[in-house]
Tab-separated table of C-alpha atoms in Angstrom:
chain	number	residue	atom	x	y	z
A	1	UNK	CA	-18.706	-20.042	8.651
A	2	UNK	CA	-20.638	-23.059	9.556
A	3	UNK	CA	-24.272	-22.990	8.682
A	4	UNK	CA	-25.904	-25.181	11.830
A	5	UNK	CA	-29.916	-25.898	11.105
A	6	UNK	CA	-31.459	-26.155	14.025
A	7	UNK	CA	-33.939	-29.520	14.228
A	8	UNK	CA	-35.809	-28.303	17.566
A	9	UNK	CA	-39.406	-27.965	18.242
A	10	UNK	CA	-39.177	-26.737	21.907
A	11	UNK	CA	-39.706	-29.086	24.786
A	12	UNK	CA	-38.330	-29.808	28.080
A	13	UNK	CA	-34.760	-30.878	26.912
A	14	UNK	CA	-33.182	-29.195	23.537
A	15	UNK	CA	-33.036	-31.422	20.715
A	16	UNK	CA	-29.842	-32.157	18.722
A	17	UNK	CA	-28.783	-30.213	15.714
A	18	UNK	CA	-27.787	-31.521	12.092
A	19	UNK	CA	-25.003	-29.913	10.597
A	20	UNK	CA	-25.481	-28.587	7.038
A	21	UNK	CA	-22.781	-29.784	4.770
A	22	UNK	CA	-20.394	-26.937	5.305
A	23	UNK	CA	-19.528	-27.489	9.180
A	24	UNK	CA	-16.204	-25.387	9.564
A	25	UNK	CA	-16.547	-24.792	13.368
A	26	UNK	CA	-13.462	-23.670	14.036
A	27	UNK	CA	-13.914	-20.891	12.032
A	28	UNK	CA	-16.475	-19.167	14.050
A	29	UNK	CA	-15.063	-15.568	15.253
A	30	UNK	CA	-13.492	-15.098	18.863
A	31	UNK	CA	-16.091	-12.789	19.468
A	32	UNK	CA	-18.748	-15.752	19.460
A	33	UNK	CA	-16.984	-17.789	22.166
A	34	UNK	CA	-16.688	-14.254	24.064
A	35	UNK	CA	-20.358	-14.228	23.591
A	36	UNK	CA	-20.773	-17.682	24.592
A	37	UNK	CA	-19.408	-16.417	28.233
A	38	UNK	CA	-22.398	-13.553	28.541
A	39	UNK	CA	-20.149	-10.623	29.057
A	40	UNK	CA	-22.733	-9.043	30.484
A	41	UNK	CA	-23.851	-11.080	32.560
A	42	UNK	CA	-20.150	-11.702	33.924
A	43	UNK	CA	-19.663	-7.730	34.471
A	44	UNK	CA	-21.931	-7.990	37.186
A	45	UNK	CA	-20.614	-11.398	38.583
A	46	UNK	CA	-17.256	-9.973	38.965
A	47	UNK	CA	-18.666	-6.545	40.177
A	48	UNK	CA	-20.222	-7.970	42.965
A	49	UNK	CA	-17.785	-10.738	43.591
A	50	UNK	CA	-15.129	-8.281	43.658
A	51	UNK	CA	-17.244	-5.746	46.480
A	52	UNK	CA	-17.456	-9.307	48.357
A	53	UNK	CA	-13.352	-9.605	48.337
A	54	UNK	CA	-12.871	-5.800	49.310
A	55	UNK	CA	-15.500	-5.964	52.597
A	56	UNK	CA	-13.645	-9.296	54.071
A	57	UNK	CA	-11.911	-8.531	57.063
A	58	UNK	CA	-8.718	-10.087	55.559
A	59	UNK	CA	-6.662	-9.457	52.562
A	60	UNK	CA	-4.830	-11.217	49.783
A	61	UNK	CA	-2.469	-10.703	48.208
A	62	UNK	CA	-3.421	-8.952	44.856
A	63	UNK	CA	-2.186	-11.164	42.944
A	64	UNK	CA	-3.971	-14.195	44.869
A	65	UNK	CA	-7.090	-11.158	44.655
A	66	UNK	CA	-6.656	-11.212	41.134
A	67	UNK	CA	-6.854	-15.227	40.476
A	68	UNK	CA	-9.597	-15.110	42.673
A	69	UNK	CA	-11.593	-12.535	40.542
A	70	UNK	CA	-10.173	-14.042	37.329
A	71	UNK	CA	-11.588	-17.701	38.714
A	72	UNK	CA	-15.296	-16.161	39.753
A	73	UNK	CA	-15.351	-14.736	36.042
A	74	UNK	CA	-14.630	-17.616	34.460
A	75	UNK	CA	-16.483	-20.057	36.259
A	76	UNK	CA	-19.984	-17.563	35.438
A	77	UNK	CA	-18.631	-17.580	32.000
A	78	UNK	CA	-18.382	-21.046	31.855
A	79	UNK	CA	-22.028	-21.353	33.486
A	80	UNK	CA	-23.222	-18.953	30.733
A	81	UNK	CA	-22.127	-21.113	28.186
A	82	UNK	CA	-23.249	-24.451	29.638
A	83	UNK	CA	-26.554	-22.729	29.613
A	84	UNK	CA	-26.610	-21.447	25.940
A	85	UNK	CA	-25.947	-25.179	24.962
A	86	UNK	CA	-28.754	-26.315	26.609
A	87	UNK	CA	-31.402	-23.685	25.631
A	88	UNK	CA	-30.547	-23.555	22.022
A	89	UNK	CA	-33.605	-25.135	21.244
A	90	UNK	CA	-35.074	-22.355	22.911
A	91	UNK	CA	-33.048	-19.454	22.008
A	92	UNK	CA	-33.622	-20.364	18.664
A	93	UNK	CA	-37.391	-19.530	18.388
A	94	UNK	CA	-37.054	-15.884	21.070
A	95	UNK	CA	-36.318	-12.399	18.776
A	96	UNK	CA	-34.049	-11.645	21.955
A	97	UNK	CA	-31.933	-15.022	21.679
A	98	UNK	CA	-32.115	-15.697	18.314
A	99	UNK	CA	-28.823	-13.978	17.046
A	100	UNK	CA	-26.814	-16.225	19.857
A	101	UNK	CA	-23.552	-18.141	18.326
A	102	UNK	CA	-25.189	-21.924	18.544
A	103	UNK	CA	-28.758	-21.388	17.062
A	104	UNK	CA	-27.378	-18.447	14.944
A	105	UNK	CA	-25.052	-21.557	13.575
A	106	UNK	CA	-21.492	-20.114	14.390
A	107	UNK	CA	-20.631	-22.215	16.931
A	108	UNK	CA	-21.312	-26.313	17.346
A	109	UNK	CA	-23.224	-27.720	20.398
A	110	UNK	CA	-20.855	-29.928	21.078
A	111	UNK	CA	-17.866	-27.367	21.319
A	112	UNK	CA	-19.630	-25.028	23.227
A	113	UNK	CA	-20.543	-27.738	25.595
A	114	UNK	CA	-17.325	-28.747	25.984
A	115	UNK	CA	-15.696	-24.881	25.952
A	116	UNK	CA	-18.121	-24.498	29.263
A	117	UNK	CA	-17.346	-27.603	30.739
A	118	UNK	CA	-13.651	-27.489	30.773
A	119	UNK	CA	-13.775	-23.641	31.818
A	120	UNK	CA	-15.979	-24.580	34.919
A	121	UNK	CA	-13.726	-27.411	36.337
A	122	UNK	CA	-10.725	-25.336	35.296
A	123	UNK	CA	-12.103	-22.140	37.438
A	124	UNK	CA	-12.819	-24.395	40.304
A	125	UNK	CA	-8.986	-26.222	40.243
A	126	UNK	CA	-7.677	-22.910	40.350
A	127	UNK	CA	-9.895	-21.617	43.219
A	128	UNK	CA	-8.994	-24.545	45.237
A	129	UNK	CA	-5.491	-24.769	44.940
A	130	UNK	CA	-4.206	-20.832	44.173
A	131	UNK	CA	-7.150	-19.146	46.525
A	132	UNK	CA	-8.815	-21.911	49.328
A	133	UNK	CA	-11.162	-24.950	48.656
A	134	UNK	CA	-13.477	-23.157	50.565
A	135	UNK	CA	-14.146	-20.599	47.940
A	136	UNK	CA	-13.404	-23.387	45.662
A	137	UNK	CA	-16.421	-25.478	46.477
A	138	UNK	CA	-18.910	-22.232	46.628
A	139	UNK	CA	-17.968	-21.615	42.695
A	140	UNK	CA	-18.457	-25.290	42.101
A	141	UNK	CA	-21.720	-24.871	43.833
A	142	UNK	CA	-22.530	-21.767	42.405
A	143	UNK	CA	-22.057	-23.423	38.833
A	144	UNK	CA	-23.864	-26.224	39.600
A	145	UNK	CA	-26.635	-24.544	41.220
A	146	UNK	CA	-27.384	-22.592	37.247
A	147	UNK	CA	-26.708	-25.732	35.448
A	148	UNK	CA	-28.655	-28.296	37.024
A	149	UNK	CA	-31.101	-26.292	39.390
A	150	UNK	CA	-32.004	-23.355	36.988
A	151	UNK	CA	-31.334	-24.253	33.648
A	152	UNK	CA	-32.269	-28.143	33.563
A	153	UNK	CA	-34.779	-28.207	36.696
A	154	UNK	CA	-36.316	-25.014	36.676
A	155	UNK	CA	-36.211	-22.837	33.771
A	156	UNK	CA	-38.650	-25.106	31.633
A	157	UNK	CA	-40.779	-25.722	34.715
A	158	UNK	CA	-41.964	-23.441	37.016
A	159	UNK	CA	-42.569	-19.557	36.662
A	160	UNK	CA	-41.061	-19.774	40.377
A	161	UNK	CA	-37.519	-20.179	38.054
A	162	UNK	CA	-36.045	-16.575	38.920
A	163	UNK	CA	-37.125	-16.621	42.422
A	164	UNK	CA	-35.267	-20.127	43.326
A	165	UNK	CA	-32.893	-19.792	40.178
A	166	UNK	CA	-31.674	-16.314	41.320
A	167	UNK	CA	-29.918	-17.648	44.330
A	168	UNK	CA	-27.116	-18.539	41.448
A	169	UNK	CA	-26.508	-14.379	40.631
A	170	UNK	CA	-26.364	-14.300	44.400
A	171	UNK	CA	-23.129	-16.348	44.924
A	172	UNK	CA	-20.488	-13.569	43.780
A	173	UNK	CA	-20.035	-11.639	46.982
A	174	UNK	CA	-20.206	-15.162	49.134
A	175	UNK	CA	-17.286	-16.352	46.366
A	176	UNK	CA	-14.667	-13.087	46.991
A	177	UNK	CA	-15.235	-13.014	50.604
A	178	UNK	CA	-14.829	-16.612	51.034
A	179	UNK	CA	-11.790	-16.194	48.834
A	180	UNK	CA	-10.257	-13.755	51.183
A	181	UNK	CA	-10.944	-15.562	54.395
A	182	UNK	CA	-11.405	-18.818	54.216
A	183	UNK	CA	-15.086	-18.779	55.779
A	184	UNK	CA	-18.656	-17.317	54.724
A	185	UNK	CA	-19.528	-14.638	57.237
A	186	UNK	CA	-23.143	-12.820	57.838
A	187	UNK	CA	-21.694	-10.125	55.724
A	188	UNK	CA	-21.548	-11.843	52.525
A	189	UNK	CA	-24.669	-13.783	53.531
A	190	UNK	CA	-26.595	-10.138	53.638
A	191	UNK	CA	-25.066	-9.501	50.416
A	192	UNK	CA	-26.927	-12.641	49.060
A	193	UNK	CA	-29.715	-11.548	50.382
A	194	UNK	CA	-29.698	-8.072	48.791
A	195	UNK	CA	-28.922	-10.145	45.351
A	196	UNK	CA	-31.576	-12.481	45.641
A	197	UNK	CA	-34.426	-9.992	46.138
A	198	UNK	CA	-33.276	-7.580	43.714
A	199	UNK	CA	-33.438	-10.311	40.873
A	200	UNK	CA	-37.064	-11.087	40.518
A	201	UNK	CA	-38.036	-7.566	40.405
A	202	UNK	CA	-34.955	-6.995	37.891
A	203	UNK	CA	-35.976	-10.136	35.467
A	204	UNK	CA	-39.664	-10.001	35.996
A	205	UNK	CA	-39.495	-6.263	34.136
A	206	UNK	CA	-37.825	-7.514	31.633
A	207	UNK	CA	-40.548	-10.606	31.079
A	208	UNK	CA	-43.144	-8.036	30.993
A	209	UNK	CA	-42.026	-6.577	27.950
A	210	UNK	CA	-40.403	-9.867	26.015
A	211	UNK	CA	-43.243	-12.038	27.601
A	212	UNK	CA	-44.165	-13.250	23.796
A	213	UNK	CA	-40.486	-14.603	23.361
A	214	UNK	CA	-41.361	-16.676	26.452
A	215	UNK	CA	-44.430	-17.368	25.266
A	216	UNK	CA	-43.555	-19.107	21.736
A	217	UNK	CA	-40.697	-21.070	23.489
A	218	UNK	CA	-42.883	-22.274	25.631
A	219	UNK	CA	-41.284	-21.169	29.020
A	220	UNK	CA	-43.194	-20.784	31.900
A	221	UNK	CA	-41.949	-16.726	33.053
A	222	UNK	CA	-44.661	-14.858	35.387
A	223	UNK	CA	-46.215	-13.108	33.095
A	224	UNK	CA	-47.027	-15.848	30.252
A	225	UNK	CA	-48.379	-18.257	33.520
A	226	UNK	CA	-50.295	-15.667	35.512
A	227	UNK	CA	-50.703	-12.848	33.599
A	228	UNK	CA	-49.046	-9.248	33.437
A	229	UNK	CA	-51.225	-7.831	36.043
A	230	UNK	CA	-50.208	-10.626	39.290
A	231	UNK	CA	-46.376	-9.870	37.584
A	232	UNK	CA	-46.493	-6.359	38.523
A	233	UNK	CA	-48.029	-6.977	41.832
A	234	UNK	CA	-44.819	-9.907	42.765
A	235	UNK	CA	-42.372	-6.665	41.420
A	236	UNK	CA	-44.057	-3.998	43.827
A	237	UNK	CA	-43.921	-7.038	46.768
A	238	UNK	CA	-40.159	-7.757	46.636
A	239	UNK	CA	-39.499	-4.226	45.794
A	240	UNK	CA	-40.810	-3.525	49.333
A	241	UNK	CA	-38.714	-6.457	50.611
A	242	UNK	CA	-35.878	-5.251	48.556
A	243	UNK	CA	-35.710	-1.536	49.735
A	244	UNK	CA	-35.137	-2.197	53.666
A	245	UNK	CA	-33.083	-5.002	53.057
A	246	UNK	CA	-30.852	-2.467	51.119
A	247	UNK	CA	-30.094	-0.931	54.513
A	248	UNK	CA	-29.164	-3.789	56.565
A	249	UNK	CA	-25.803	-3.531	56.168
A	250	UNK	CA	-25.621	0.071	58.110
A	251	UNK	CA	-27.802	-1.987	60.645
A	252	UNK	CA	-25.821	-4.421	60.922
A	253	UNK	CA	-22.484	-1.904	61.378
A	254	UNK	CA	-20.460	-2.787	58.561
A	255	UNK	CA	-21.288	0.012	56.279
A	256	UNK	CA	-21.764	3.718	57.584
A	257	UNK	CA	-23.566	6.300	57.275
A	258	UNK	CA	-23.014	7.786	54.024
A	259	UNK	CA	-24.143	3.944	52.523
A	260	UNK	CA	-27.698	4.354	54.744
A	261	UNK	CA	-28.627	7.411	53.118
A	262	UNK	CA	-27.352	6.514	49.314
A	263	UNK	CA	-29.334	3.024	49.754
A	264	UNK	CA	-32.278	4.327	50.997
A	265	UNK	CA	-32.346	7.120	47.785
A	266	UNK	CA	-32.125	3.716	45.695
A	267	UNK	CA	-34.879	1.730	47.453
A	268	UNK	CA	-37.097	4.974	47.351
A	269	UNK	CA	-36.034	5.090	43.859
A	270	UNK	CA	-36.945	1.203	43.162
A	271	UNK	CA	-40.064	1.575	45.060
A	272	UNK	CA	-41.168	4.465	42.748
A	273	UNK	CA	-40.377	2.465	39.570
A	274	UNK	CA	-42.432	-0.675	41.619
A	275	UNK	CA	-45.291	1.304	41.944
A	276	UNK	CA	-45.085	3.002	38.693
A	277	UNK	CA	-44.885	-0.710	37.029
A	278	UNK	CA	-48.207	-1.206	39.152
A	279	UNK	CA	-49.971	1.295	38.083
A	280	UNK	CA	-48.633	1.017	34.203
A	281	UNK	CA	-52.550	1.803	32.141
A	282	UNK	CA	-53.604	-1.642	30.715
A	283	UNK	CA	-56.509	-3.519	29.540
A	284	UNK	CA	-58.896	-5.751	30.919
A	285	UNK	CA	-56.565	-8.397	30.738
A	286	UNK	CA	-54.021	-6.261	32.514
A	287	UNK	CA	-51.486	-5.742	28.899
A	288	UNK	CA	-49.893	-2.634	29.203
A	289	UNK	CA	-51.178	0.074	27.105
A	290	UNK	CA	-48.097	2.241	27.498
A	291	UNK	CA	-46.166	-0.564	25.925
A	292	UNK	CA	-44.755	-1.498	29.275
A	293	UNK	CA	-43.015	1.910	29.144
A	294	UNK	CA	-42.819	2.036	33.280
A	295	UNK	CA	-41.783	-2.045	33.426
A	296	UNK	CA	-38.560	-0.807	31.136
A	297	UNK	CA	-37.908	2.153	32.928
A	298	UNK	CA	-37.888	-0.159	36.094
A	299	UNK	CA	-35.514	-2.482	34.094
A	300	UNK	CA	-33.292	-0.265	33.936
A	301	UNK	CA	-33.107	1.513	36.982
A	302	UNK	CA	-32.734	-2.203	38.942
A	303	UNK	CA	-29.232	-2.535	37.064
A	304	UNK	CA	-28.275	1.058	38.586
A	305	UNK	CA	-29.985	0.364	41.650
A	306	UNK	CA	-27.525	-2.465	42.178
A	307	UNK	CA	-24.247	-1.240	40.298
A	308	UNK	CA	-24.847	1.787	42.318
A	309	UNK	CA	-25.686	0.287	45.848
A	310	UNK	CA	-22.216	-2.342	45.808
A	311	UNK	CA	-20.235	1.083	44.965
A	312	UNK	CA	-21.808	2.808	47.925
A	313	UNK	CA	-20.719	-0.409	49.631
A	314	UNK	CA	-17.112	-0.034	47.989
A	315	UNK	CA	-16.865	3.542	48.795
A	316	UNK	CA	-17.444	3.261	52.644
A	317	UNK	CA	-14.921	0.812	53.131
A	318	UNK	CA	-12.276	2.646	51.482
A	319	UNK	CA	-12.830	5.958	53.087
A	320	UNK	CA	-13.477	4.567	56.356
A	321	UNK	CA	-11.584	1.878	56.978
């Protein structure tokens, strides 16, 4: 296995690394270039991208359904690895990062650069020509929009990067309804919405509790810029954005009932967590004396708030119609 040393010192663009003399790349594991993709990450993508396909009005074939799904997967896959190229520098020097395939040394730069690259203009081919260039150009965009706007613009930047950058997370149920019909409805556009808010509440829990990762590489999050205390008070205000906004698609008449009340247990829910976060015991200088205990409970109920909210979603429009 390739042993890559890593010749970074942090900054706003990574720096190149030298190869050690034993550079046998292509025997890095498959699980690494699975990694590469962020699995996790593209769980949700397809999740949500898939909730997108099944609320259209029309219907594919599920075949065509399943190209589409297969292309929204591995264009956020692709994205994902695009991005691990170009924070190595940076992943190398966070706890949370560290272990990655390029600064861990198991996979070159170069060829994950070039794994990402072809995967994103291969996703966006296929879109085009098997689904509709509609949907076609919204992956493109949705690619491009993490590359270039989040992970070379913003990232290194602003603390504002989740807010602006989230809009990229957001794409998924635009992408499968666009797939299906050839158009981007107020629908999907309300799904966007839902997306957007819920990620700086989601992320900026997280950053509470790994802010000293962010902190020695040097990237601007919340909570290294402004300080733990304003962090909780953003989470609680787009938690209170977030929780309505849940609801406006039984406002809006294309989910019914039985969605209203399970999103509204789910913002009440978030809200609690919000306020819990708020209120989190902490010093003068607003750390958490709990060791953010209420920030990682939040954490983790966003991820069910949102899993559990597009299933609600799901669930409506298959027993109603």
């Amino acid at each position: 296995m390739s042993d890559w040393i890593s010749a970074t010192k942090g900054g706003s663009a990574p720096l190149p690394f030298v190869p050690a003399p034993d550079t046998a790349a292509d025997l890095s594991e498959v699980g690494d270039w699975i990694a590469l993709l962020k699995p996790r990450v593209m769980t949700l993508v397809v999740f949500t991208g898939a909730i997108g396909l099944l609320l259209a009005p029309a219907r594919l074939h599920p075949v065509l359904a399943l190209t589409a799904i297969l292309c929204i997967a591995v264009g956020a896959g692709a994205a994902g690895a695009i991005n691990m190229w170009y924070d190595r520098d940076i992943d190398l020097v966070m706890r949370r990062t560290a272990g990655r395939p390029i600064p861990a040394g198991r996979i070159a730069p170069e060829a994950a650069l070039g794994f990402g690259a072809t995967l994103a203009v291969a996703s966006v081919i296929v879109m085009g020509l098997a689904i509709n260039w509609v949907a076609g150009a919204i992956l493109a965009l949705s690619i491009g929009f993490y590359v270039f706007v989040y992970t070379m613009w913003l990232k290194r930047r602003t603390p504002q990067n989740i807010v602006i950058g989230g809009a990229a997370g957001a794409f998924p149920p635009v992408l499968g309804w666009a797939a299906a019909t050839g158009h981007v409805g107020l629908e999907p556009l309300v799904l966007f919405a839902i997306v957007f808010f819920w990620t700086p509440p989601h992320f900026w829990s997280l950053s509470l509790w790994a802010h000293g990762d962010y902190q020695r590489a040097g990237v601007p999050m919340l909570p290294v810029v402004a300080g733990a205390r304003e962090t909780r008070r953003q989470i609680l205000l787009y938690t209170v954005l977030l929780a309505p906004l849940g609801l406006a698609p039984w406002a809006l008449g294309f989910a019914g009932p039985g969605y209203a009340v399970v999103a509204a247990a789910l913002g009440a829910g978030f809200l609690w967590h919000a306020v819990a976060v708020w209120r989190d015991r902490q010093d003068e200088s607003g750390r958490s004396l709990t060791g953010d205990a209420p920030a990682k409970r939040a954490f983790r109920f966003s991820l069910i708030y949102l899993a559990v909210l597009f299933a609600a979603l799901a669930a409506d429009r298959l027993l109603l119609g």
